[in-house]
Structure formats: structure tokens, C-alpha cells
Amino acid sequence: MAARTLTPKGEQTRQRIILGASAEILESGVEEVRLEDIMARTATSKGQLFHYFPGGREELVLAVTRHETAQALREQTEALLGFESWADWQRWRDAMVVWYQGRGLRCPLLGLLSADAGRRMPEAQAVMVEFMANWQAVLAEGLRRLRAAGCLAADVDVPRAAAALLAGIQGGILLMITTGRIDHLTAALDQSATARRTSTS
Amino acid sequence: MAARTLTPKGEQTRQRIILGASAEILESGVEEVRLEDIMARTATSKGQLFHYFPGGREELVLAVTRHETAQALREQTEALLGFESWADWQRWRDAMVVWYQGRGLRCPLLGLLSADAGRRMPEAQAVMVEFMANWQAVLAEGLRRLRAAGCLAADVDVPRAAAALLAGIQGGILLMITTGRIDHLTAALDQSATARRTSTS
DNA sequence: TAGATTCTGGACTGGCTGGTCCATTTTTGC
DNA sequence: GCAAAAATGGACCAGCCAGTCCAGAATCTA
């Protein structure tokens, strides 16, 4: 917020804190993470934390939220806007599964919007809302391309299908985190497209 | 856990605490609720809280989790095991939407399994896992009945469809809580069945 | 080089809140 | 009616942790 001047070194430290906090949150969840944990992981002092994030814990979490959403949106955009064939969809679907498996069935974002976190941090929630809208738009564009390529029935309501797909993904991830199983996610991903498929590849 | 003797009066107080805690959690989220809030709402003292829940906060939350999951499962079972026609499905779908709207787009359960809560309270998480499995089974039975009634294509993979449906519901609720909109939930519910429908009613 | 600015470290504080403890009152069972 | 058991009220404690503060080191700028 405040237009403060940061030296290169300062900028570096700031980034290190965001990355460390991000990792810490992924592992333990927002509520669970203590400033001390972040200090330990990033080898910083309390003075530094409040120097770079005068708003304290809340501002830091907000920065992490921004960082993670931007990252995720970038990756999804890159993957989905290239859709031109059924194989592309399959690749993306598989990549999603692998991505989460590689992270031990955790999600860097879902921990950020636990039901109550939003109430306490409206700014972070706003970021999440915007992120979801953007992701949905990207999903819609991907589906539109698939439809254009003839992989989906011509009468598919793309925006609505994208909404359902996003819900399926989120629920799949939630259930993955809760149950430790990934089959809800795969089932949701598969249903979203195969049900509307015009023909088998 | 401990086989303690409760007088009718005691049992009544215990129930009052669970109900009050449940309402408080619905409104503010698990992490946000303080014992003091529950005491105020239920007109009880700290002595009573620890008298009925020797395990303290954690035991109380566990009791609430058990209470809410049992309640939800009862309602869903009642609704879904009666499925005999397409109209039944429509009624259930509409009822789901109305139910959440009536609660101000909140969910008594989703707040209980925020990503990190599970790590801190494995017992509550286990209850949630079991609940999800049961709900999914009930959904599967509902779909099976629909298929038997000829409302769904005969080749629908019911267990997998149920998994996808559950994911869609959870994600829809999550997005409802986050964004304040209910259209993801409706899109997920509708897609799950309409895509597989054999014919229009 | 010198003064200003930024960066870093860490001791300290204040409030919050879960949990303990016990005295008192009410209910139970005989 | 009367012990015993259960229920209730609330004062008190202790640990945790975000946030404050300031002194000193490093870095920039002129």
C-alpha cells in the first residue's frame, strides 16, 4: 500500500518472506502458521517481517494470496488457451492430477479461503473471488476451443459448463484434502467433458 | 468417551451447548468461535462446558461435527432414497438450493473441514471422511434409482457419477461461501443429471 | 567521506483465551 | 429427610503470539 522505497536487497528479502510464508501455509494451513514459523523458514527477524509488511500478519497473507492466485492463473491460462484437440484436454486433465499428487495432495489456495478466513480478511477473500472468476473464464475459453474443434457437442452451454467444471474441480480438491483420495477430482474432471463429447477419439 | 451419568437436566444442558455451539460455528466459523461466545449464547458457565466436555474445545467441536453430519445424512437419505421419477430429482435439487439460501449461503459443515482444521483435529476429520463416504453412497443409490426408472442412460457408471456429483456439490458450496453466488452449485447439480438424461420430461 | 536512509536483530509487552479449581446449589436415590 | 452425586458459577492462572520499539549494521547518495 504505502509507496515505500526498497533497495534490491530489500526486494529480495521481501520475496523470500512471501515464498517462505507460502510454503509454510501450504504445509500447515493459514490458521496454523505462526509468524515465528515463517521467520525460522526464511531466516528473518520479527523486525524484518513488520518492516516489509507493516500491516503484519494480515498483509503478509494477502501478499501470499496474490502471489499464489497469480501463479495458478498463469499456469492455467497457458495450458487451456492452447486447446485444439481432445488430446490437449487429456493432457491437461492428467497434468492436474500429477500436479496435486506431486504436492502431497495439498492445495496452496484452498487453505486460504477456509470458510471463516474470508470473514476476517475481506481483502484476501476479494482476491480469491476475482481469481475464481478469472479461472472460470479461462476454463470457458478452453471449452469453447474444444467445442470449436468439434470435440464437444455444438449445443453445449459453455459458460454454464465452465461453472460446473470449476465447482467440480474445487470440490474434488476439497475432498482430496479431506479424504486423501484423488478419485473425486478425476471423476469430476472426466464427467465434465466426456458427458458432452460428440464422439470417442 | 467416559461413561458418565447424566441426569435429564444434564442431558438437556449438554444438548443446548451442542446446538448453541453449532449455530455459533455456522455464523462465525470454527476458528473464530471462542468458548465465551458459546457460553453467552447458551447461557452456560465455563464450569458447565468442561463438565460436559472434559476434553474441552476439541471434544465439543467433535460433538458438533457428529451432530451436524448425522443430521445432514438423515436429511439426504430421506430425500434421495425415495427417488422414483425425474420430478423427484428436480424437487431435491430445488430443495438443496432453497436450503442454503435459507441459511444465508452458509454451510454448517464446510466450516468444519477447513484445510488445516483436519490436521489439528484428526478425530473430527475422520468423522467428516466417513460422512462424505456415506453421502456419496446415498447419492449413488439415488442415481441408481433414477437409472432404474429410466431417467438416466443405462450405461451410466453410477459410482463414478456419484463421486463427480459429490465433488460438484462440495465445490458449489465452497464457491457459494466464497463468492456469495449460488450458480456454481446449481450448474453442478444440473450438469450431473441432465448430461446423462435419456429424454426430456 | 559523511549524513541519510534502509535493513536487521531481538528483547519486551499486552491482550486474549483455553483450561483449572473449588465453593455453592440442585437433584437424586434411599 | 438426608447423604451422595451431579450441576452450576465464576474467579483465577498460564501460555501463547501478534505487534511494538529501539539500537546497531549495512547501504545508498551526494
mmCIF file of N, CA, C and O in Angstrom, chain B residues 39-95:
data_model
loop_
_atom_site.group_PDB
_atom_site.id
_atom_site.type_symbol
_atom_site.label_atom_id
_atom_site.label_comp_id
_atom_site.label_asym_id
_atom_site.label_seq_id
_atom_site.Cartn_x
_atom_site.Cartn_y
_atom_site.Cartn_z
ATOM 1 N N MET B 39 -20.694 -19.823 25.546
ATOM 2 C CA MET B 39 -21.250 -19.649 26.882
ATOM 3 C C MET B 39 -22.354 -18.597 26.877
ATOM 4 O O MET B 39 -23.423 -18.787 27.463
ATOM 5 N N ALA B 40 -22.072 -17.514 26.191
ATOM 6 C CA ALA B 40 -23.064 -16.432 26.148
ATOM 7 C C ALA B 40 -24.347 -16.889 25.469
ATOM 8 O O ALA B 40 -25.445 -16.698 25.978
ATOM 9 N N ARG B 41 -24.182 -17.538 24.319
ATOM 10 C CA ARG B 41 -25.360 -17.936 23.546
ATOM 11 C C ARG B 41 -26.192 -18.978 24.265
ATOM 12 O O ARG B 41 -27.415 -18.981 24.179
ATOM 13 N N THR B 42 -25.523 -19.888 24.975
ATOM 14 C CA THR B 42 -26.251 -20.989 25.592
ATOM 15 C C THR B 42 -26.528 -20.745 27.070
ATOM 16 O O THR B 42 -27.091 -21.610 27.737
ATOM 17 N N ALA B 43 -26.121 -19.578 27.542
ATOM 18 C CA ALA B 43 -26.352 -19.250 28.955
ATOM 19 C C ALA B 43 -25.771 -20.324 29.875
ATOM 20 O O ALA B 43 -26.465 -20.866 30.735
ATOM 21 N N THR B 44 -24.515 -20.640 29.623
ATOM 22 C CA THR B 44 -23.851 -21.618 30.473
ATOM 23 C C THR B 44 -22.549 -21.022 30.996
ATOM 24 O O THR B 44 -22.095 -19.990 30.509
ATOM 25 N N SER B 45 -21.971 -21.685 31.955
ATOM 26 C CA SER B 45 -20.726 -21.191 32.534
ATOM 27 C C SER B 45 -19.573 -22.071 32.064
ATOM 28 O O SER B 45 -19.778 -23.155 31.511
ATOM 29 N N LYS B 46 -18.394 -21.593 32.304
ATOM 30 C CA LYS B 46 -17.222 -22.359 31.892
ATOM 31 C C LYS B 46 -17.182 -23.706 32.606
ATOM 32 O O LYS B 46 -16.789 -24.716 32.029
ATOM 33 N N GLY B 47 -17.623 -23.697 33.842
ATOM 34 C CA GLY B 47 -17.669 -24.941 34.590
ATOM 35 C C GLY B 47 -18.539 -25.980 33.907
ATOM 36 O O GLY B 47 -18.178 -27.156 33.821
ATOM 37 N N GLN B 48 -19.656 -25.544 33.383
ATOM 38 C CA GLN B 48 -20.555 -26.473 32.700
ATOM 39 C C GLN B 48 -19.914 -27.019 31.426
ATOM 40 O O GLN B 48 -19.967 -28.212 31.147
ATOM 41 N N LEU B 49 -19.327 -26.123 30.670
ATOM 42 C CA LEU B 49 -18.679 -26.537 29.423
ATOM 43 C C LEU B 49 -17.707 -27.684 29.662
ATOM 44 O O LEU B 49 -17.736 -28.710 28.980
ATOM 45 N N PHE B 50 -16.853 -27.505 30.658
ATOM 46 C CA PHE B 50 -15.847 -28.537 30.898
ATOM 47 C C PHE B 50 -16.409 -29.707 31.676
ATOM 48 O O PHE B 50 -15.792 -30.764 31.751
ATOM 49 N N HIS B 51 -17.563 -29.501 32.283
ATOM 50 C CA HIS B 51 -18.217 -30.609 32.965
ATOM 51 C C HIS B 51 -18.767 -31.592 31.930
ATOM 52 O O HIS B 51 -18.604 -32.803 32.063
ATOM 53 N N TYR B 52 -19.388 -31.056 30.891
ATOM 54 C CA TYR B 52 -19.997 -31.917 29.872
ATOM 55 C C TYR B 52 -19.025 -32.312 28.774
ATOM 56 O O TYR B 52 -19.231 -33.302 28.076
ATOM 57 N N PHE B 53 -17.988 -31.518 28.601
ATOM 58 C CA PHE B 53 -16.983 -31.853 27.584
ATOM 59 C C PHE B 53 -15.588 -31.741 28.193
ATOM 60 O O PHE B 53 -14.900 -30.738 28.008
ATOM 61 N N PRO B 54 -15.214 -32.769 28.945
ATOM 62 C CA PRO B 54 -13.939 -32.734 29.673
ATOM 63 C C PRO B 54 -12.755 -32.492 28.730
ATOM 64 O O PRO B 54 -11.740 -31.940 29.138
ATOM 65 N N GLY B 55 -12.931 -32.928 27.495
ATOM 66 C CA GLY B 55 -11.858 -32.719 26.524
ATOM 67 C C GLY B 55 -11.782 -31.291 26.027
ATOM 68 O O GLY B 55 -10.974 -30.981 25.154
ATOM 69 N N GLY B 56 -12.633 -30.433 26.577
ATOM 70 C CA GLY B 56 -12.580 -29.028 26.217
ATOM 71 C C GLY B 56 -13.057 -28.738 24.809
ATOM 72 O O GLY B 56 -13.859 -29.481 24.230
ATOM 73 N N ARG B 57 -12.540 -27.680 24.275
ATOM 74 C CA ARG B 57 -12.937 -27.184 22.970
ATOM 75 C C ARG B 57 -12.968 -28.287 21.903
ATOM 76 O O ARG B 57 -13.926 -28.403 21.139
ATOM 77 N N GLU B 58 -11.934 -29.055 21.872
ATOM 78 C CA GLU B 58 -11.828 -30.066 20.822
ATOM 79 C C GLU B 58 -12.963 -31.082 20.911
ATOM 80 O O GLU B 58 -13.556 -31.442 19.894
ATOM 81 N N GLU B 59 -13.234 -31.523 22.105
ATOM 82 C CA GLU B 59 -14.300 -32.513 22.257
ATOM 83 C C GLU B 59 -15.645 -31.926 21.855
ATOM 84 O O GLU B 59 -16.489 -32.592 21.253
ATOM 85 N N LEU B 60 -15.836 -30.674 22.181
ATOM 86 C CA LEU B 60 -17.087 -30.012 21.819
ATOM 87 C C LEU B 60 -17.240 -29.913 20.310
ATOM 88 O O LEU B 60 -18.300 -30.212 19.748
ATOM 89 N N VAL B 61 -16.181 -29.498 19.654
ATOM 90 C CA VAL B 61 -16.233 -29.395 18.187
ATOM 91 C C VAL B 61 -16.503 -30.765 17.568
ATOM 92 O O VAL B 61 -17.262 -30.884 16.603
ATOM 93 N N LEU B 62 -15.902 -31.764 18.158
ATOM 94 C CA LEU B 62 -16.142 -33.123 17.663
ATOM 95 C C LEU B 62 -17.611 -33.489 17.793
ATOM 96 O O LEU B 62 -18.219 -34.041 16.874
ATOM 97 N N ALA B 63 -18.180 -33.155 18.935
ATOM 98 C CA ALA B 63 -19.601 -33.447 19.160
ATOM 99 C C ALA B 63 -20.466 -32.703 18.144
ATOM 100 O O ALA B 63 -21.430 -33.241 17.601
ATOM 101 N N VAL B 64 -20.101 -31.454 17.885
ATOM 102 C CA VAL B 64 -20.855 -30.675 16.899
ATOM 103 C C VAL B 64 -20.740 -31.327 15.522
ATOM 104 O O VAL B 64 -21.729 -31.445 14.789
ATOM 105 N N THR B 65 -19.538 -31.755 15.194
ATOM 106 C CA THR B 65 -19.327 -32.398 13.892
ATOM 107 C C THR B 65 -20.207 -33.628 13.760
ATOM 108 O O THR B 65 -20.890 -33.820 12.756
ATOM 109 N N ARG B 66 -20.200 -34.445 14.812
ATOM 110 C CA ARG B 66 -21.037 -35.646 14.790
ATOM 111 C C ARG B 66 -22.498 -35.272 14.610
ATOM 112 O O ARG B 66 -23.224 -35.862 13.811
ATOM 113 N N HIS B 67 -22.917 -34.270 15.353
ATOM 114 C CA HIS B 67 -24.313 -33.849 15.305
ATOM 115 C C HIS B 67 -24.712 -33.379 13.908
ATOM 116 O O HIS B 67 -25.730 -33.785 13.356
ATOM 117 N N GLU B 68 -23.891 -32.532 13.338
ATOM 118 C CA GLU B 68 -24.228 -31.954 12.032
ATOM 119 C C GLU B 68 -24.186 -32.991 10.914
ATOM 120 O O GLU B 68 -25.033 -32.984 10.018
ATOM 121 N N THR B 69 -23.186 -33.861 10.954
ATOM 122 C CA THR B 69 -23.101 -34.867 9.899
ATOM 123 C C THR B 69 -24.282 -35.837 9.985
ATOM 124 O O THR B 69 -24.867 -36.193 8.957
ATOM 125 N N ALA B 70 -24.621 -36.230 11.198
ATOM 126 C CA ALA B 70 -25.747 -37.152 11.358
ATOM 127 C C ALA B 70 -27.021 -36.518 10.811
ATOM 128 O O ALA B 70 -27.793 -37.146 10.087
ATOM 129 N N GLN B 71 -27.199 -35.263 11.151
ATOM 130 C CA GLN B 71 -28.375 -34.525 10.707
ATOM 131 C C GLN B 71 -28.441 -34.467 9.175
ATOM 132 O O GLN B 71 -29.462 -34.794 8.560
ATOM 133 N N ALA B 72 -27.322 -34.064 8.576
ATOM 134 C CA ALA B 72 -27.288 -33.905 7.126
ATOM 135 C C ALA B 72 -27.526 -35.249 6.433
ATOM 136 O O ALA B 72 -28.279 -35.334 5.457
ATOM 137 N N LEU B 73 -26.892 -36.279 6.968
ATOM 138 C CA LEU B 73 -27.030 -37.590 6.335
ATOM 139 C C LEU B 73 -28.475 -38.077 6.419
ATOM 140 O O LEU B 73 -29.005 -38.657 5.464
ATOM 141 N N ARG B 74 -29.103 -37.809 7.545
ATOM 142 C CA ARG B 74 -30.501 -38.200 7.721
ATOM 143 C C ARG B 74 -31.366 -37.522 6.660
ATOM 144 O O ARG B 74 -32.148 -38.161 5.962
ATOM 145 N N GLU B 75 -31.173 -36.231 6.520
ATOM 146 C CA GLU B 75 -31.983 -35.479 5.557
ATOM 147 C C GLU B 75 -31.753 -35.960 4.129
ATOM 148 O O GLU B 75 -32.692 -36.138 3.354
ATOM 149 N N GLN B 76 -30.473 -36.156 3.788
ATOM 150 C CA GLN B 76 -30.176 -36.574 2.422
ATOM 151 C C GLN B 76 -30.719 -37.970 2.136
ATOM 152 O O GLN B 76 -31.256 -38.229 1.055
ATOM 153 N N THR B 77 -30.577 -38.843 3.118
ATOM 154 C CA THR B 77 -31.081 -40.200 2.924
ATOM 155 C C THR B 77 -32.581 -40.194 2.664
ATOM 156 O O THR B 77 -33.082 -40.794 1.718
ATOM 157 N N GLU B 78 -33.263 -39.467 3.496
ATOM 158 C CA GLU B 78 -34.715 -39.397 3.382
ATOM 159 C C GLU B 78 -35.123 -38.915 1.993
ATOM 160 O O GLU B 78 -36.047 -39.434 1.372
ATOM 161 N N ALA B 79 -34.400 -37.895 1.510
ATOM 162 C CA ALA B 79 -34.777 -37.306 0.222
ATOM 163 C C ALA B 79 -34.431 -38.228 -0.938
ATOM 164 O O ALA B 79 -35.239 -38.418 -1.855
ATOM 165 N N LEU B 80 -33.240 -38.804 -0.889
ATOM 166 C CA LEU B 80 -32.738 -39.495 -2.076
ATOM 167 C C LEU B 80 -33.238 -40.929 -2.224
ATOM 168 O O LEU B 80 -33.365 -41.434 -3.337
ATOM 169 N N LEU B 81 -33.514 -41.587 -1.104
ATOM 170 C CA LEU B 81 -33.938 -42.980 -1.229
ATOM 171 C C LEU B 81 -35.359 -43.099 -1.746
ATOM 172 O O LEU B 81 -35.841 -44.186 -2.023
ATOM 173 N N GLY B 82 -36.028 -41.974 -1.876
ATOM 174 C CA GLY B 82 -37.393 -42.016 -2.402
ATOM 175 C C GLY B 82 -37.460 -41.721 -3.893
ATOM 176 O O GLY B 82 -38.543 -41.654 -4.466
ATOM 177 N N PHE B 83 -36.319 -41.567 -4.498
ATOM 178 C CA PHE B 83 -36.284 -41.223 -5.928
ATOM 179 C C PHE B 83 -36.987 -42.260 -6.791
ATOM 180 O O PHE B 83 -36.611 -43.434 -6.799
ATOM 181 N N GLU B 84 -37.980 -41.805 -7.528
ATOM 182 C CA GLU B 84 -38.665 -42.724 -8.446
ATOM 183 C C GLU B 84 -38.928 -42.081 -9.796
ATOM 184 O O GLU B 84 -39.352 -42.744 -10.733
ATOM 185 N N SER B 85 -38.739 -40.789 -9.861
ATOM 186 C CA SER B 85 -39.016 -40.123 -11.128
ATOM 187 C C SER B 85 -38.129 -38.895 -11.285
ATOM 188 O O SER B 85 -37.458 -38.470 -10.340
ATOM 189 N N TRP B 86 -38.153 -38.343 -12.438
ATOM 190 C CA TRP B 86 -37.377 -37.152 -12.736
ATOM 191 C C TRP B 86 -37.821 -35.983 -11.856
ATOM 192 O O TRP B 86 -37.015 -35.153 -11.444
ATOM 193 N N ALA B 87 -39.084 -35.935 -11.573
ATOM 194 C CA ALA B 87 -39.620 -34.845 -10.745
ATOM 195 C C ALA B 87 -39.021 -34.889 -9.343
ATOM 196 O O ALA B 87 -38.773 -33.852 -8.730
ATOM 197 N N ASP B 88 -38.755 -36.106 -8.862
ATOM 198 C CA ASP B 88 -38.148 -36.229 -7.535
ATOM 199 C C ASP B 88 -36.767 -35.589 -7.527
ATOM 200 O O ASP B 88 -36.398 -34.882 -6.596
ATOM 201 N N TRP B 89 -36.011 -35.867 -8.553
ATOM 202 C CA TRP B 89 -34.685 -35.275 -8.665
ATOM 203 C C TRP B 89 -34.801 -33.752 -8.690
ATOM 204 O O TRP B 89 -34.070 -33.050 -7.988
ATOM 205 N N GLN B 90 -35.689 -33.236 -9.474
ATOM 206 C CA GLN B 90 -35.875 -31.790 -9.569
ATOM 207 C C GLN B 90 -36.235 -31.194 -8.214
ATOM 208 O O GLN B 90 -35.736 -30.145 -7.821
ATOM 209 N N ARG B 91 -37.102 -31.866 -7.526
ATOM 210 C CA ARG B 91 -37.527 -31.393 -6.210
ATOM 211 C C ARG B 91 -36.339 -31.327 -5.252
ATOM 212 O O ARG B 91 -36.167 -30.370 -4.512
ATOM 213 N N TRP B 92 -35.546 -32.379 -5.292
ATOM 214 C CA TRP B 92 -34.370 -32.441 -4.409
ATOM 215 C C TRP B 92 -33.403 -31.310 -4.750
ATOM 216 O O TRP B 92 -32.918 -30.604 -3.868
ATOM 217 N N ARG B 93 -33.121 -31.155 -6.030
ATOM 218 C CA ARG B 93 -32.229 -30.093 -6.488
ATOM 219 C C ARG B 93 -32.717 -28.732 -6.007
ATOM 220 O O ARG B 93 -31.941 -27.938 -5.458
ATOM 221 N N ASP B 94 -34.001 -28.469 -6.187
ATOM 222 C CA ASP B 94 -34.539 -27.179 -5.755
ATOM 223 C C ASP B 94 -34.459 -27.033 -4.239
ATOM 224 O O ASP B 94 -34.146 -25.958 -3.714
ATOM 225 N N ALA B 95 -34.705 -28.136 -3.553
ATOM 226 C CA ALA B 95 -34.680 -28.093 -2.090
ATOM 227 C C ALA B 95 -33.278 -27.763 -1.591
ATOM 228 O O ALA B 95 -33.098 -27.002 -0.627
#
